[in-house]
mmCIF file of C-alpha atoms in Angstrom:
data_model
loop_
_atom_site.group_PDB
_atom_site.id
_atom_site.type_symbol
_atom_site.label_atom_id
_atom_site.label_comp_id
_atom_site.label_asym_id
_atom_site.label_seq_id
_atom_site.Cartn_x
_atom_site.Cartn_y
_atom_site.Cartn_z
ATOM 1 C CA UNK A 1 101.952 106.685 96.218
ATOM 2 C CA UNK A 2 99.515 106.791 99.143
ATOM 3 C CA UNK A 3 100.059 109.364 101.807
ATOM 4 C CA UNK A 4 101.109 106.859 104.293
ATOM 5 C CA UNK A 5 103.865 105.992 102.300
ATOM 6 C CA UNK A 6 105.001 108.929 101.469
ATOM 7 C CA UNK A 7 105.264 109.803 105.083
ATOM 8 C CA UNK A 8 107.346 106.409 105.590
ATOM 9 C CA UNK A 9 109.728 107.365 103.055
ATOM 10 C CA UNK A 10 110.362 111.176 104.211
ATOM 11 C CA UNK A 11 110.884 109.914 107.686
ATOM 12 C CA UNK A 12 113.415 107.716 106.487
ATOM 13 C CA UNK A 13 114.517 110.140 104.203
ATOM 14 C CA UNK A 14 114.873 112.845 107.355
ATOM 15 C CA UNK A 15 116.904 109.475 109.366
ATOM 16 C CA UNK A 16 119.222 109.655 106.688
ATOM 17 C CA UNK A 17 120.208 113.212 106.031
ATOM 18 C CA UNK A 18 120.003 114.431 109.449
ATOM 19 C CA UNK A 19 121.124 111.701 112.076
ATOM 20 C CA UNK A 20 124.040 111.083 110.302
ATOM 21 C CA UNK A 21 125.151 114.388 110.882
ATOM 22 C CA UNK A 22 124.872 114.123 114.705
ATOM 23 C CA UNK A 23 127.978 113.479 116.891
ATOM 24 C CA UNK A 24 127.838 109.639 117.611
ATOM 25 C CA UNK A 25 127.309 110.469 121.416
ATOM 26 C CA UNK A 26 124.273 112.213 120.730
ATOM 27 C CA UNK A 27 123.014 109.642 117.933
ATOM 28 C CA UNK A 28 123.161 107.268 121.256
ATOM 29 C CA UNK A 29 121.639 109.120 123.432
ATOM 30 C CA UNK A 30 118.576 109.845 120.871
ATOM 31 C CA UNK A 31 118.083 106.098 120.374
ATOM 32 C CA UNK A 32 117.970 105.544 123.929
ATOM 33 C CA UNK A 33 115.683 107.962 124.025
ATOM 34 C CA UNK A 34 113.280 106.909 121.109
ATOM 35 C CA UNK A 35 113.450 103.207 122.353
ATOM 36 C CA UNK A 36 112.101 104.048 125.838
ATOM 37 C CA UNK A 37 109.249 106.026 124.603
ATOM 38 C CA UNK A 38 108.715 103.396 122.752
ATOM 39 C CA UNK A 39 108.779 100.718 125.004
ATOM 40 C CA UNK A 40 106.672 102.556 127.542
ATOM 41 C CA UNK A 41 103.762 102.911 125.007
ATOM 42 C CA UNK A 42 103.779 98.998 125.142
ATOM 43 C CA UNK A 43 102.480 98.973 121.417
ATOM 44 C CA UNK A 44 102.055 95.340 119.398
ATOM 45 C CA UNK A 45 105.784 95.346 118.559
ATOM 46 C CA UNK A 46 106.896 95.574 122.061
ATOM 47 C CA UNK A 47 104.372 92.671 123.002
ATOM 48 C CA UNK A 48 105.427 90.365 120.012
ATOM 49 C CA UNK A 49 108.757 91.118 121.173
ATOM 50 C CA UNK A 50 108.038 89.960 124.673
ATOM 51 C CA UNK A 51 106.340 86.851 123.055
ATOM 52 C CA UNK A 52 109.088 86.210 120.804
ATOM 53 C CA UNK A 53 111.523 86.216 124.377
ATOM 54 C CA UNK A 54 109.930 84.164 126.382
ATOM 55 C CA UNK A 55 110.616 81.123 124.142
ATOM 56 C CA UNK A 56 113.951 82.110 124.160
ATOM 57 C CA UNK A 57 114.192 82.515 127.450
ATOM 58 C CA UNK A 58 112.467 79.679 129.113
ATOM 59 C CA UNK A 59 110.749 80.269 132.673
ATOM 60 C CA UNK A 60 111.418 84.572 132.152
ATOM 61 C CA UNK A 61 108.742 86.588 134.616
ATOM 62 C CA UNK A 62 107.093 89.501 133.562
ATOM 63 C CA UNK A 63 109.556 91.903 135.244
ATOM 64 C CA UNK A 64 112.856 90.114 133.145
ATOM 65 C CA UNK A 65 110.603 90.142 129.905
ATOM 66 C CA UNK A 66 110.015 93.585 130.309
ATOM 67 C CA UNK A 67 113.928 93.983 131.018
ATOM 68 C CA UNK A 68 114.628 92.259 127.886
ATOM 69 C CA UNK A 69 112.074 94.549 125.667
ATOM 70 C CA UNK A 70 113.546 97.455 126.819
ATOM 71 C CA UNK A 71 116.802 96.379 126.237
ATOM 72 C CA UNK A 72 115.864 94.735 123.206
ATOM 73 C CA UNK A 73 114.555 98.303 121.619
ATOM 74 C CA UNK A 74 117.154 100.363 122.628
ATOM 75 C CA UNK A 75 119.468 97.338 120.569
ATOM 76 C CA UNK A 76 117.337 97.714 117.950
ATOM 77 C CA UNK A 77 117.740 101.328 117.766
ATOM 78 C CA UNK A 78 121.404 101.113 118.020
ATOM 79 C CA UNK A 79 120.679 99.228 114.936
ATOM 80 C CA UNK A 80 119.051 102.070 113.393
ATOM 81 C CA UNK A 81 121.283 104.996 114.432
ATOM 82 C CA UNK A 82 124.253 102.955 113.527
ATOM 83 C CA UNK A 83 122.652 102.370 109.832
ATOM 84 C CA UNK A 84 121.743 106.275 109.613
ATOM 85 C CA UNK A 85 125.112 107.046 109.983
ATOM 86 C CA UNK A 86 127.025 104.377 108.425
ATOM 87 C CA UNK A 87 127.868 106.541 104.631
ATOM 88 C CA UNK A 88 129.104 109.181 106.843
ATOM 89 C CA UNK A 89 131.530 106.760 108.705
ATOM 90 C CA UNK A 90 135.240 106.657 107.495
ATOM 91 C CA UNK A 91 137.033 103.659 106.699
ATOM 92 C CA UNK A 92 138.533 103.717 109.809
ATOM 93 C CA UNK A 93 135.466 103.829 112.011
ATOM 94 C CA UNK A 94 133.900 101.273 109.936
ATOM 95 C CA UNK A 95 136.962 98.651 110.531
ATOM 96 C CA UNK A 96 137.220 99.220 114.068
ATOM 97 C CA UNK A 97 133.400 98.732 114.555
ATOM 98 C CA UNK A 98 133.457 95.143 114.583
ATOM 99 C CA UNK A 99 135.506 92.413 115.733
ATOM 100 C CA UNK A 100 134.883 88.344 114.115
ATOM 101 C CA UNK A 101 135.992 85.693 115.725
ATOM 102 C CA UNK A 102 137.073 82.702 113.674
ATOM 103 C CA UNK A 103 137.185 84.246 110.528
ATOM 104 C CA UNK A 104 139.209 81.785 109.128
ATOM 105 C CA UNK A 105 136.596 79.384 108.269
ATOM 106 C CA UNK A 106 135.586 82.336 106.017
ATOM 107 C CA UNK A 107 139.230 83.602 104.423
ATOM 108 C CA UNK A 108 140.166 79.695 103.995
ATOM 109 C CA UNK A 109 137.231 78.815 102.218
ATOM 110 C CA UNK A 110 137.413 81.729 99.775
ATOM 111 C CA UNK A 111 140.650 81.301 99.275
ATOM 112 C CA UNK A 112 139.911 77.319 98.513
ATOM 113 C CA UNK A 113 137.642 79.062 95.466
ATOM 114 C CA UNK A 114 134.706 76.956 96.618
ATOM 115 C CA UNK A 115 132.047 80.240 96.996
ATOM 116 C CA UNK A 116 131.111 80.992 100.691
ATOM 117 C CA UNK A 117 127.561 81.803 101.758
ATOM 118 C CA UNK A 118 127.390 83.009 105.153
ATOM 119 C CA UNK A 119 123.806 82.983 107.146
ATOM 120 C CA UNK A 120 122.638 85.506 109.761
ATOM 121 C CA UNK A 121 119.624 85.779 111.675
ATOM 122 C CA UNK A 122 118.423 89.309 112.752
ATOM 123 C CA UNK A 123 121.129 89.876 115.113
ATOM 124 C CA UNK A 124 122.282 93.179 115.853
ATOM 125 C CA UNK A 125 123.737 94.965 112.546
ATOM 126 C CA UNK A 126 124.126 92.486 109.788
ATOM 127 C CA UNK A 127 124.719 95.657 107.463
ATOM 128 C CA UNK A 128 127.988 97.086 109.792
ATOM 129 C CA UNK A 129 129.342 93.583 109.352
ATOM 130 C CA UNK A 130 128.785 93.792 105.765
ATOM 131 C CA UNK A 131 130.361 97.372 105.548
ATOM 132 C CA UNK A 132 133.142 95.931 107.503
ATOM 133 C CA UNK A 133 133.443 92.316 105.164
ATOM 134 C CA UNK A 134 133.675 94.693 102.417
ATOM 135 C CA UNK A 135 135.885 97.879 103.686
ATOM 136 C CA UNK A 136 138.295 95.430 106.573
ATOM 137 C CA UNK A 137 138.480 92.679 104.063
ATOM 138 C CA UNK A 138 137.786 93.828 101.043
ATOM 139 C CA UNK A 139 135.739 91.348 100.084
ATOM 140 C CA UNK A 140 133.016 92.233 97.769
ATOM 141 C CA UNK A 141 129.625 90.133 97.952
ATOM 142 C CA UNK A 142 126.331 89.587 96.713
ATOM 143 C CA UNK A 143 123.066 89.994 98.923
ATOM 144 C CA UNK A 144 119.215 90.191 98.367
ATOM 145 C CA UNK A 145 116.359 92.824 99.676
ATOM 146 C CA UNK A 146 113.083 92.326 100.323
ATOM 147 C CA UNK A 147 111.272 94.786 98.241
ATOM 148 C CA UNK A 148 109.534 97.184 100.654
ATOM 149 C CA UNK A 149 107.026 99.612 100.255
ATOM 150 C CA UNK A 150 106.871 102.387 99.137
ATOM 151 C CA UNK A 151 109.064 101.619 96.018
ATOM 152 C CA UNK A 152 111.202 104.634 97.047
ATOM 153 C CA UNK A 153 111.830 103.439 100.215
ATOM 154 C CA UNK A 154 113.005 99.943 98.424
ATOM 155 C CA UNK A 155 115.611 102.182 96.315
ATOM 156 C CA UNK A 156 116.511 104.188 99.481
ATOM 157 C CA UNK A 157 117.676 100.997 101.005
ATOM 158 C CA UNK A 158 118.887 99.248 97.544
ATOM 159 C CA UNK A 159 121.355 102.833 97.252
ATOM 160 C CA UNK A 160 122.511 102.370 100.877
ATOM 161 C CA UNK A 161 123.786 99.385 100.679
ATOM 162 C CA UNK A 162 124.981 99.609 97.099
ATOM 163 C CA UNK A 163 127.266 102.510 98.814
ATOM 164 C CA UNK A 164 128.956 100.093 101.111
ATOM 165 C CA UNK A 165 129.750 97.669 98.678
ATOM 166 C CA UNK A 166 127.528 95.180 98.413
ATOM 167 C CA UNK A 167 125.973 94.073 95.579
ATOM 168 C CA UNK A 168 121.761 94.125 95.677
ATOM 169 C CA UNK A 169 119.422 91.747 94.302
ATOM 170 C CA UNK A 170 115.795 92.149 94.583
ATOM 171 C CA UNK A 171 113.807 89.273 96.519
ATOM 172 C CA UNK A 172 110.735 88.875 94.163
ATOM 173 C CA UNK A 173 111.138 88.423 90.803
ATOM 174 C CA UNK A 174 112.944 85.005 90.117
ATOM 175 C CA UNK A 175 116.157 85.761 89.339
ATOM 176 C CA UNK A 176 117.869 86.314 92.754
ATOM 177 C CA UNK A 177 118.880 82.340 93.111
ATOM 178 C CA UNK A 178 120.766 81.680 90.089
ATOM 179 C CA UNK A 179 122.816 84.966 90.075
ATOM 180 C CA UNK A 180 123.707 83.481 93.768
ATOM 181 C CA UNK A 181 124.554 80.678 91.862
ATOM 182 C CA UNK A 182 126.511 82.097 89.379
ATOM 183 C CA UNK A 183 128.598 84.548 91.846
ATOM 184 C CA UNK A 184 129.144 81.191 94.283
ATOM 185 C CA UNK A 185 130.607 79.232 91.874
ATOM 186 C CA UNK A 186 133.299 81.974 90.485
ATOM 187 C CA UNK A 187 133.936 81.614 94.148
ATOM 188 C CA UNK A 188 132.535 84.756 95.441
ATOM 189 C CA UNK A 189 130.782 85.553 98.804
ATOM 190 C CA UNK A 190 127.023 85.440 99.439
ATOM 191 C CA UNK A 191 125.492 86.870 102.730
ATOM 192 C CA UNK A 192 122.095 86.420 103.255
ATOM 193 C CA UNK A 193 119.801 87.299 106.519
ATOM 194 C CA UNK A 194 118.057 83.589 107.283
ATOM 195 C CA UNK A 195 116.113 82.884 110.160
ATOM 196 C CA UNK A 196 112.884 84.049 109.458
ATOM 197 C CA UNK A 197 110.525 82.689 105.957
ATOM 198 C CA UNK A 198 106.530 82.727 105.977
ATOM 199 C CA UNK A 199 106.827 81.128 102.113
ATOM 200 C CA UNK A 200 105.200 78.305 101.029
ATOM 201 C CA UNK A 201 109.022 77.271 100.106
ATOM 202 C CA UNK A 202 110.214 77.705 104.008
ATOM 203 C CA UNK A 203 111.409 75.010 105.227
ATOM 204 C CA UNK A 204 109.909 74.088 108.938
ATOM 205 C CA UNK A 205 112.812 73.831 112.058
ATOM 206 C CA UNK A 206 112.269 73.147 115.187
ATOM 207 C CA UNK A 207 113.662 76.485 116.967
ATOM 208 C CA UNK A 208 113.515 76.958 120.633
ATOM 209 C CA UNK A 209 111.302 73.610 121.490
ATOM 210 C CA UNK A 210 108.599 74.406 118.514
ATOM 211 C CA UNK A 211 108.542 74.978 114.643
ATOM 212 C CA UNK A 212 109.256 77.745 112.813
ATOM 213 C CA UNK A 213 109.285 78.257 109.136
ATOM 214 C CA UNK A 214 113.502 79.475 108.060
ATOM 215 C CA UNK A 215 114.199 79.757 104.020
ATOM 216 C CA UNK A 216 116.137 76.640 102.191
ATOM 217 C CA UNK A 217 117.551 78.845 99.936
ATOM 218 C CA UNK A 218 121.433 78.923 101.805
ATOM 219 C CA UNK A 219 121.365 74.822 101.624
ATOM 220 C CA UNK A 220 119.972 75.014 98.381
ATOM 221 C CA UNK A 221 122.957 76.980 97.529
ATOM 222 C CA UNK A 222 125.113 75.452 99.305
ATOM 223 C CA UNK A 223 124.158 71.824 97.872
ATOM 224 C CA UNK A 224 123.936 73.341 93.600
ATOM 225 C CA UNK A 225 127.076 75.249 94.259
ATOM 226 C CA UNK A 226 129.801 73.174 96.006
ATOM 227 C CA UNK A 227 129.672 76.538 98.247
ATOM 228 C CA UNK A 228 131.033 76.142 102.119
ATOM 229 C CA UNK A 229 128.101 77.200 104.339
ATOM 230 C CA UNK A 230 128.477 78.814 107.154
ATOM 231 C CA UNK A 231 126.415 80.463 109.807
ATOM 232 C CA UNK A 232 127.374 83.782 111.783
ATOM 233 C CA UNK A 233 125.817 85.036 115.015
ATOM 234 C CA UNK A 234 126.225 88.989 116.299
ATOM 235 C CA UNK A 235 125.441 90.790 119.129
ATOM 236 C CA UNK A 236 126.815 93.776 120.831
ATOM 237 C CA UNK A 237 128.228 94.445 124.267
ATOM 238 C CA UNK A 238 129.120 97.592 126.325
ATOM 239 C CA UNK A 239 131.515 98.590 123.809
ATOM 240 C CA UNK A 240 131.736 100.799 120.124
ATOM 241 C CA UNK A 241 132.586 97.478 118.805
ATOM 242 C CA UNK A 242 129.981 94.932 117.763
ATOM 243 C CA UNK A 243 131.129 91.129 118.042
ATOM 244 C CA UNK A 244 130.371 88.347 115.985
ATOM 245 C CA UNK A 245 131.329 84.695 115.428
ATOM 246 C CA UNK A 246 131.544 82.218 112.466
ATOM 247 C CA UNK A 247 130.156 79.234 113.718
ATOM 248 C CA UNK A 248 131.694 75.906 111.640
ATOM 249 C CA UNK A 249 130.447 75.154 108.271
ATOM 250 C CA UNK A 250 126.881 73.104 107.593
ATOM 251 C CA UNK A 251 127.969 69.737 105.491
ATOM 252 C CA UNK A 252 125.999 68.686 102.707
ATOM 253 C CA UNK A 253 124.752 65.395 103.726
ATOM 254 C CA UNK A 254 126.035 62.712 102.254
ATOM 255 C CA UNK A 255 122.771 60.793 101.116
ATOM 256 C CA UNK A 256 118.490 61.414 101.112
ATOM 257 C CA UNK A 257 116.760 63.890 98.732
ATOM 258 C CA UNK A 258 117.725 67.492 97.803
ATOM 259 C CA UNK A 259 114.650 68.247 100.273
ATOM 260 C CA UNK A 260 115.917 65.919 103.012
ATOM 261 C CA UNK A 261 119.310 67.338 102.926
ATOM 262 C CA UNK A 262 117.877 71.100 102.495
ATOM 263 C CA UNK A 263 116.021 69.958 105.855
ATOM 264 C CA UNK A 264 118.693 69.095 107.808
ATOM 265 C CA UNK A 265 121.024 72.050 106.616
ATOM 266 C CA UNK A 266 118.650 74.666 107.241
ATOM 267 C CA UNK A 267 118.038 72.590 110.650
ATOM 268 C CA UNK A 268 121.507 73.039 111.735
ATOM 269 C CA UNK A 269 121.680 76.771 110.278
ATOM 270 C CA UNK A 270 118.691 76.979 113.227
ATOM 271 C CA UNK A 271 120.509 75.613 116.183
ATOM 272 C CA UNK A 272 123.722 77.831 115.207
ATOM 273 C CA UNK A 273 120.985 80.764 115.574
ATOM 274 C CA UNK A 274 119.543 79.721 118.438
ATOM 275 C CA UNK A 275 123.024 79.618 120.568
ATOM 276 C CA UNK A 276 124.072 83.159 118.951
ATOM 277 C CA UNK A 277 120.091 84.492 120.371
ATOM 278 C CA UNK A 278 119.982 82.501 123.316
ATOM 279 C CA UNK A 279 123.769 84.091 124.489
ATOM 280 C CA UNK A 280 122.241 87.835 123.507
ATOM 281 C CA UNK A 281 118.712 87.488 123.108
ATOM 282 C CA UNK A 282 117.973 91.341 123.724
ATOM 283 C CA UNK A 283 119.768 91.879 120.452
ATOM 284 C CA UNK A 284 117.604 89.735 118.303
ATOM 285 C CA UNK A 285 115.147 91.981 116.498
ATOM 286 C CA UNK A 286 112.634 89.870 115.604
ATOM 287 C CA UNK A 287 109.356 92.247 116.038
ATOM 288 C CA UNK A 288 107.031 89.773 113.774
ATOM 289 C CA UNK A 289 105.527 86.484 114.452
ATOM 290 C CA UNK A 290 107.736 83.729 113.620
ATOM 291 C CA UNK A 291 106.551 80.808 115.217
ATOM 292 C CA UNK A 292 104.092 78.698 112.996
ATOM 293 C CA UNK A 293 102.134 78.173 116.470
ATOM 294 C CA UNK A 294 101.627 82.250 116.855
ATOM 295 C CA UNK A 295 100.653 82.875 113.024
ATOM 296 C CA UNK A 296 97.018 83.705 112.107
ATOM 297 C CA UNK A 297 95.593 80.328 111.118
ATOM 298 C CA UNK A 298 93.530 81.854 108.508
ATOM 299 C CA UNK A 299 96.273 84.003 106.621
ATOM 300 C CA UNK A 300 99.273 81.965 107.564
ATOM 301 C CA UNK A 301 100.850 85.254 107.904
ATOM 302 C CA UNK A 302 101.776 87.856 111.112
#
């Protein structure tokens, strides 16, 4: 392990042991803190950030962009403080942190036994509503990780979730899609983060008035499985409690090719993300390059 990454994973590592210790007040007041330093260094991830909000918001100035950066980082370290101290929480604080509305189109189509996969972009804390889906509802479900480097880091993450009670499945490797498969059709619950895929496999979507690459794997899913699809949008407000809404299921289409219908699902999975951003763009944390338009030509990559 390089130096670099061990540095990664002991700050981590310190996030971990030590912020969850602090008295939530304070834990917000330190991420407001880190968040402004951060945004008045005006470093690449501030200025992607800005980039990525002014296709979002259409016509924004540089004074609102800036407004939205700043509030955008100090969302995004909510984020962070709120995943610090999320083992420490107790099952009561976890249940009242969030608050879904139409949740039915969730609890009827479990209870139908069809499998439910349910799509997020990078909205606010996708891992409180998963702590929540499993501890409120008791729902257990399936999700899959990116591996990250270092490999420790990976685990730290893989362990974290594992202790709210989701089950983990590594990205790479092959397997991830047909245990999906496999836990859909007992008629379990899949939650997978969706709005953002630089694979050859991504599926282009026009996003915001240009194209974007977002993964087919939920309408591939969705269309192997019988599984209801359904997108879900997050953001927070003024409150302890972060909102969220299931937005009505994606249908299979009823005729083309698996890749035509995989196109249009994963097109409507866009515009369902694109009203949850556009309503609370400051807490979409998208720090990378996702539009095809803004990637290096000669990598393909951020």
């Amino acid at each position: 392990m390089s130096a670099q990454d061990r540095l990664t994973d002991a700050l981590y590592g310190l996030g971990w042991s030590t912020v969850r210790k602090l008295p939530e007040p304070v834990a917000v007041r330190l991420g407001h803190t880190i968040a402004d330093l951060a945004w008045k260094q005006r470093g690449k991830g501030v200025q992607r950030l800005e980039s990525n909000y002014a296709r979002v918001v259409p016509g924004a100035g540089p004074e609102r962009l800036a407004e939205l950066s700043r509030a955008g980082l100090r969302s995004y370290l909510r984020y962070w403080m709120e995943s610090f101290r999320l083992p420490a929480w107790s099952e009561e604080r976890i249940k009242g942190g969030f608050e879904a509305k139409d949740l039915h189109y969730l609890t009827e189509g479990l209870a139908a036994g069809k499998g439910v996969i349910l799509a997020l972009p990078h909205l606010a804390n996708w891992d409180l509503a998963g702590a929540w889906v499993t501890t409120k509802l008791g729902i257990p479900f399936t999700t899959v990780a990116e591996r990250l480097k270092p490999e420790t880091l990976y685990d730290r993450f893989v362990a974290y979730r594992e202790g709210l009670g989701m089950e983990v499945l590594p990205h790479s490797g092959g397997t991830a899609f047909g245990t999906l498969a496999r836990r859909l059709r007992d008629g379990g619950l899949v939650c997978l983060v969706a709005d953002r895929d630089l694979s050859a496999s991504g599926v282009e979507v026009d996003f915001f008035g240009d194209t974007a690459r977002m993964p087919a794997g939920p309408a591939l899913l969705a269309q192997q499985t019988g599984a209801l699809l359904l997108p879900v949008t997050l953001w927070y407000d003024d409150s302890p409690v972060m909102r969220g809404r299931l937005h009505p299921p994606v249908e299979v289409p009823g005729s083309g090719t698996r890749a035509e219908k995989t196109s249009v699902m994963t097109q409507a999975l866009a515009d369902a993300f694109a009203t949850g951003i556009a309503d609370h763009p400051e807490d979409w944390h998208m720090l990378q390059r996702l539009w095809l338009a803004d990637l290096d030509p000669a990598k393909g990559t951020s």
